[in-house]
Amino acid sequence: FIWEKDIMSFGKKLRSLREEKRLSQVELSKKLNVTSQALSQYELGKRIPDAIEEHTSELQSHTEISY
């Protein structure tokens, strides 16, 4: 069970780190093997990755995010 505030927090952190690394949504989405539309929804807090554990290691390697 994931709280709405956690989804929003994840999205805000993801966007902030993506921008800090000066990556576009298209660039990061290609690195994560997701569509740019999906990445946009993650950042807006409308959706989270179906298999967040799968993407966590990829996110860490590309954005230094940690959970």
mmCIF file of N, CA and C in Angstrom:
data_model
loop_
_atom_site.group_PDB
_atom_site.id
_atom_site.type_symbol
_atom_site.label_atom_id
_atom_site.label_comp_id
_atom_site.label_asym_id
_atom_site.label_seq_id
_atom_site.Cartn_x
_atom_site.Cartn_y
_atom_site.Cartn_z
ATOM 1 N N PHE A 1 0.848 -1.187 0.000
ATOM 2 C CA PHE A 1 0.000 0.000 0.000
ATOM 3 C C PHE A 1 0.883 1.235 0.000
ATOM 4 N N ILE A 2 0.640 2.128 -0.932
ATOM 5 C CA ILE A 2 1.442 3.341 -1.048
ATOM 6 C C ILE A 2 0.547 4.550 -0.863
ATOM 7 N N TRP A 3 0.977 5.451 0.002
ATOM 8 C CA TRP A 3 0.227 6.671 0.280
ATOM 9 C C TRP A 3 0.398 7.664 -0.859
ATOM 10 N N GLU A 4 -0.647 8.456 -1.082
ATOM 11 C CA GLU A 4 -0.610 9.464 -2.150
ATOM 12 C C GLU A 4 0.549 10.433 -1.947
ATOM 13 N N LYS A 5 0.814 10.823 -0.704
ATOM 14 C CA LYS A 5 1.912 11.762 -0.435
ATOM 15 C C LYS A 5 3.259 11.138 -0.792
ATOM 16 N N ASP A 6 3.392 9.803 -0.644
ATOM 17 C CA ASP A 6 4.634 9.128 -1.008
ATOM 18 C C ASP A 6 4.831 9.138 -2.516
ATOM 19 N N ILE A 7 3.744 8.974 -3.260
ATOM 20 C CA ILE A 7 3.818 9.014 -4.719
ATOM 21 C C ILE A 7 4.247 10.399 -5.170
ATOM 22 N N MET A 8 3.656 11.437 -4.578
ATOM 23 C CA MET A 8 4.007 12.813 -4.930
ATOM 24 C C MET A 8 5.463 13.094 -4.560
ATOM 25 N N SER A 9 5.878 12.634 -3.386
ATOM 26 C CA SER A 9 7.248 12.843 -2.940
ATOM 27 C C SER A 9 8.235 12.165 -3.892
ATOM 28 N N PHE A 10 7.918 10.936 -4.296
ATOM 29 C CA PHE A 10 8.756 10.215 -5.245
ATOM 30 C C PHE A 10 8.878 11.006 -6.543
ATOM 31 N N GLY A 11 7.759 11.480 -7.053
ATOM 32 C CA GLY A 11 7.747 12.229 -8.306
ATOM 33 C C GLY A 11 8.553 13.516 -8.227
ATOM 34 N N LYS A 12 8.390 14.245 -7.138
ATOM 35 C CA LYS A 12 9.129 15.501 -6.974
ATOM 36 C C LYS A 12 10.626 15.247 -6.882
ATOM 37 N N LYS A 13 11.002 14.208 -6.145
ATOM 38 C CA LYS A 13 12.419 13.890 -6.000
ATOM 39 C C LYS A 13 13.005 13.426 -7.327
ATOM 40 N N LEU A 14 12.253 12.611 -8.046
ATOM 41 C CA LEU A 14 12.703 12.128 -9.341
ATOM 42 C C LEU A 14 12.942 13.294 -10.299
ATOM 43 N N ARG A 15 11.980 14.209 -10.373
ATOM 44 C CA ARG A 15 12.122 15.354 -11.276
ATOM 45 C C ARG A 15 13.298 16.241 -10.868
ATOM 46 N N SER A 16 13.410 16.499 -9.589
ATOM 47 C CA SER A 16 14.493 17.338 -9.096
ATOM 48 C C SER A 16 15.857 16.744 -9.445
ATOM 49 N N LEU A 17 16.008 15.454 -9.232
ATOM 50 C CA LEU A 17 17.281 14.805 -9.528
ATOM 51 C C LEU A 17 17.539 14.731 -11.031
ATOM 52 N N ARG A 18 16.487 14.509 -11.809
ATOM 53 C CA ARG A 18 16.644 14.496 -13.261
ATOM 54 C C ARG A 18 17.127 15.856 -13.752
ATOM 55 N N GLU A 19 16.512 16.908 -13.237
ATOM 56 C CA GLU A 19 16.896 18.259 -13.644
ATOM 57 C C GLU A 19 18.307 18.603 -13.157
ATOM 58 N N GLU A 20 18.638 18.142 -11.959
ATOM 59 C CA GLU A 20 19.974 18.371 -11.418
ATOM 60 C C GLU A 20 21.040 17.746 -12.321
ATOM 61 N N LYS A 21 20.717 16.589 -12.890
ATOM 62 C CA LYS A 21 21.635 15.896 -13.797
ATOM 63 C C LYS A 21 21.526 16.423 -15.224
ATOM 64 N N ARG A 22 20.639 17.400 -15.419
ATOM 65 C CA ARG A 22 20.422 18.034 -16.727
ATOM 66 C C ARG A 22 20.030 17.010 -17.801
ATOM 67 N N LEU A 23 19.136 16.121 -17.408
ATOM 68 C CA LEU A 23 18.593 15.140 -18.337
ATOM 69 C C LEU A 23 17.174 15.539 -18.705
ATOM 70 N N SER A 24 16.825 15.363 -19.959
ATOM 71 C CA SER A 24 15.434 15.579 -20.359
ATOM 72 C C SER A 24 14.637 14.340 -19.964
ATOM 73 N N GLN A 25 13.322 14.459 -20.005
ATOM 74 C CA GLN A 25 12.487 13.295 -19.728
ATOM 75 C C GLN A 25 12.752 12.201 -20.755
ATOM 76 N N VAL A 26 12.945 12.577 -21.980
ATOM 77 C CA VAL A 26 13.207 11.591 -23.041
ATOM 78 C C VAL A 26 14.519 10.856 -22.758
ATOM 79 N N GLU A 27 15.558 11.599 -22.385
ATOM 80 C CA GLU A 27 16.856 10.974 -22.108
ATOM 81 C C GLU A 27 16.770 9.990 -20.942
ATOM 82 N N LEU A 28 16.156 10.428 -19.839
ATOM 83 C CA LEU A 28 16.063 9.539 -18.680
ATOM 84 C C LEU A 28 15.133 8.370 -18.959
ATOM 85 N N SER A 29 14.051 8.608 -19.666
ATOM 86 C CA SER A 29 13.122 7.511 -19.955
ATOM 87 C C SER A 29 13.805 6.432 -20.792
ATOM 88 N N LYS A 30 14.678 6.826 -21.708
ATOM 89 C CA LYS A 30 15.426 5.842 -22.502
ATOM 90 C C LYS A 30 16.372 5.043 -21.615
ATOM 91 N N LYS A 31 17.028 5.714 -20.675
ATOM 92 C CA LYS A 31 17.941 5.027 -19.757
ATOM 93 C C LYS A 31 17.194 4.047 -18.855
ATOM 94 N N LEU A 32 15.949 4.383 -18.520
ATOM 95 C CA LEU A 32 15.152 3.535 -17.629
ATOM 96 C C LEU A 32 14.292 2.538 -18.396
ATOM 97 N N ASN A 33 14.322 2.644 -19.722
ATOM 98 C CA ASN A 33 13.526 1.758 -20.571
ATOM 99 C C ASN A 33 12.022 1.867 -20.284
ATOM 100 N N VAL A 34 11.567 3.115 -20.148
ATOM 101 C CA VAL A 34 10.138 3.408 -20.007
ATOM 102 C C VAL A 34 9.807 4.509 -21.013
ATOM 103 N N THR A 35 8.541 4.723 -21.280
ATOM 104 C CA THR A 35 8.168 5.800 -22.188
ATOM 105 C C THR A 35 8.318 7.151 -21.489
ATOM 106 N N SER A 36 8.502 8.192 -22.283
ATOM 107 C CA SER A 36 8.590 9.531 -21.696
ATOM 108 C C SER A 36 7.256 9.917 -21.061
ATOM 109 N N GLN A 37 6.150 9.382 -21.593
ATOM 110 C CA GLN A 37 4.834 9.645 -21.000
ATOM 111 C C GLN A 37 4.748 9.019 -19.606
ATOM 112 N N ALA A 38 5.270 7.813 -19.457
ATOM 113 C CA ALA A 38 5.265 7.163 -18.134
ATOM 114 C C ALA A 38 6.110 7.961 -17.160
ATOM 115 N N LEU A 39 7.291 8.387 -17.592
ATOM 116 C CA LEU A 39 8.163 9.174 -16.714
ATOM 117 C C LEU A 39 7.472 10.467 -16.296
ATOM 118 N N SER A 40 6.790 11.107 -17.225
ATOM 119 C CA SER A 40 6.051 12.323 -16.905
ATOM 120 C C SER A 40 5.007 12.053 -15.828
ATOM 121 N N GLN A 41 4.296 10.949 -15.952
ATOM 122 C CA GLN A 41 3.288 10.597 -14.950
ATOM 123 C C GLN A 41 3.922 10.293 -13.595
ATOM 124 N N TYR A 42 5.102 9.683 -13.588
ATOM 125 C CA TYR A 42 5.806 9.446 -12.322
ATOM 126 C C TYR A 42 6.115 10.787 -11.658
ATOM 127 N N GLU A 43 6.654 11.712 -12.448
ATOM 128 C CA GLU A 43 7.049 13.011 -11.902
ATOM 129 C C GLU A 43 5.852 13.817 -11.408
ATOM 130 N N LEU A 44 4.719 13.665 -12.061
ATOM 131 C CA LEU A 44 3.514 14.398 -11.659
ATOM 132 C C LEU A 44 2.772 13.724 -10.503
ATOM 133 N N GLY A 45 3.248 12.560 -10.092
ATOM 134 C CA GLY A 45 2.602 11.849 -8.993
ATOM 135 C C GLY A 45 1.304 11.176 -9.389
ATOM 136 N N LYS A 46 1.124 10.957 -10.685
ATOM 137 C CA LYS A 46 -0.095 10.302 -11.159
ATOM 138 C C LYS A 46 0.080 8.801 -11.260
ATOM 139 N N ARG A 47 1.326 8.361 -11.206
ATOM 140 C CA ARG A 47 1.624 6.941 -11.390
ATOM 141 C C ARG A 47 2.985 6.646 -10.772
ATOM 142 N N ILE A 48 3.169 5.416 -10.344
ATOM 143 C CA ILE A 48 4.487 4.963 -9.913
ATOM 144 C C ILE A 48 4.843 3.730 -10.741
ATOM 145 N N PRO A 49 6.116 3.432 -10.843
ATOM 146 C CA PRO A 49 6.492 2.237 -11.611
ATOM 147 C C PRO A 49 5.807 0.992 -11.061
ATOM 148 N N ASP A 50 5.336 0.134 -11.975
ATOM 149 C CA ASP A 50 4.677 -1.103 -11.555
ATOM 150 C C ASP A 50 5.600 -1.950 -10.693
ATOM 151 N N ALA A 51 6.821 -2.030 -11.082
ATOM 152 C CA ALA A 51 7.806 -2.809 -10.327
ATOM 153 C C ALA A 51 8.858 -1.841 -9.806
ATOM 154 N N ILE A 52 8.489 -1.064 -8.807
ATOM 155 C CA ILE A 52 9.379 0.000 -8.334
ATOM 156 C C ILE A 52 10.732 -0.548 -7.889
ATOM 157 N N GLU A 53 10.763 -1.756 -7.367
ATOM 158 C CA GLU A 53 12.037 -2.345 -6.963
ATOM 159 C C GLU A 53 12.949 -2.528 -8.175
ATOM 160 N N GLU A 54 12.370 -2.885 -9.308
ATOM 161 C CA GLU A 54 13.145 -3.086 -10.535
ATOM 162 C C GLU A 54 13.782 -1.776 -10.977
ATOM 163 N N HIS A 55 13.039 -0.699 -10.888
ATOM 164 C CA HIS A 55 13.532 0.592 -11.347
ATOM 165 C C HIS A 55 14.414 1.290 -10.316
ATOM 166 N N THR A 56 14.310 0.912 -9.062
ATOM 167 C CA THR A 56 15.079 1.596 -8.022
ATOM 168 C C THR A 56 16.570 1.512 -8.285
ATOM 169 N N SER A 57 17.087 0.337 -8.635
ATOM 170 C CA SER A 57 18.520 0.216 -8.894
ATOM 171 C C SER A 57 18.919 1.023 -10.126
ATOM 172 N N GLU A 58 18.061 1.061 -11.144
ATOM 173 C CA GLU A 58 18.350 1.860 -12.328
ATOM 174 C C GLU A 58 18.334 3.347 -11.989
ATOM 175 N N LEU A 59 17.362 3.760 -11.188
ATOM 176 C CA LEU A 59 17.284 5.161 -10.770
ATOM 177 C C LEU A 59 18.527 5.552 -9.972
ATOM 178 N N GLN A 60 18.947 4.668 -9.089
ATOM 179 C CA GLN A 60 20.133 4.960 -8.282
ATOM 180 C C GLN A 60 21.354 5.165 -9.157
ATOM 181 N N SER A 61 21.517 4.342 -10.177
ATOM 182 C CA SER A 61 22.702 4.451 -11.017
ATOM 183 C C SER A 61 22.678 5.699 -11.896
ATOM 184 N N HIS A 62 21.494 6.179 -12.259
ATOM 185 C CA HIS A 62 21.408 7.336 -13.155
ATOM 186 C C HIS A 62 21.185 8.659 -12.419
ATOM 187 N N THR A 63 20.675 8.618 -11.209
ATOM 188 C CA THR A 63 20.361 9.875 -10.525
ATOM 189 C C THR A 63 20.876 9.931 -9.092
ATOM 190 N N GLU A 64 21.507 8.875 -8.621
ATOM 191 C CA GLU A 64 22.009 8.792 -7.252
ATOM 192 C C GLU A 64 20.887 8.889 -6.234
ATOM 193 N N ILE A 65 19.699 8.440 -6.614
ATOM 194 C CA ILE A 65 18.553 8.419 -5.712
ATOM 195 C C ILE A 65 18.696 7.221 -4.778
ATOM 196 N N SER A 66 18.260 7.347 -3.548
ATOM 197 C CA SER A 66 18.326 6.198 -2.642
ATOM 198 C C SER A 66 17.072 6.132 -1.793
ATOM 199 N N TYR A 67 16.595 4.913 -1.574
ATOM 200 C CA TYR A 67 15.424 4.669 -0.758
ATOM 201 C C TYR A 67 15.728 3.565 0.207
#
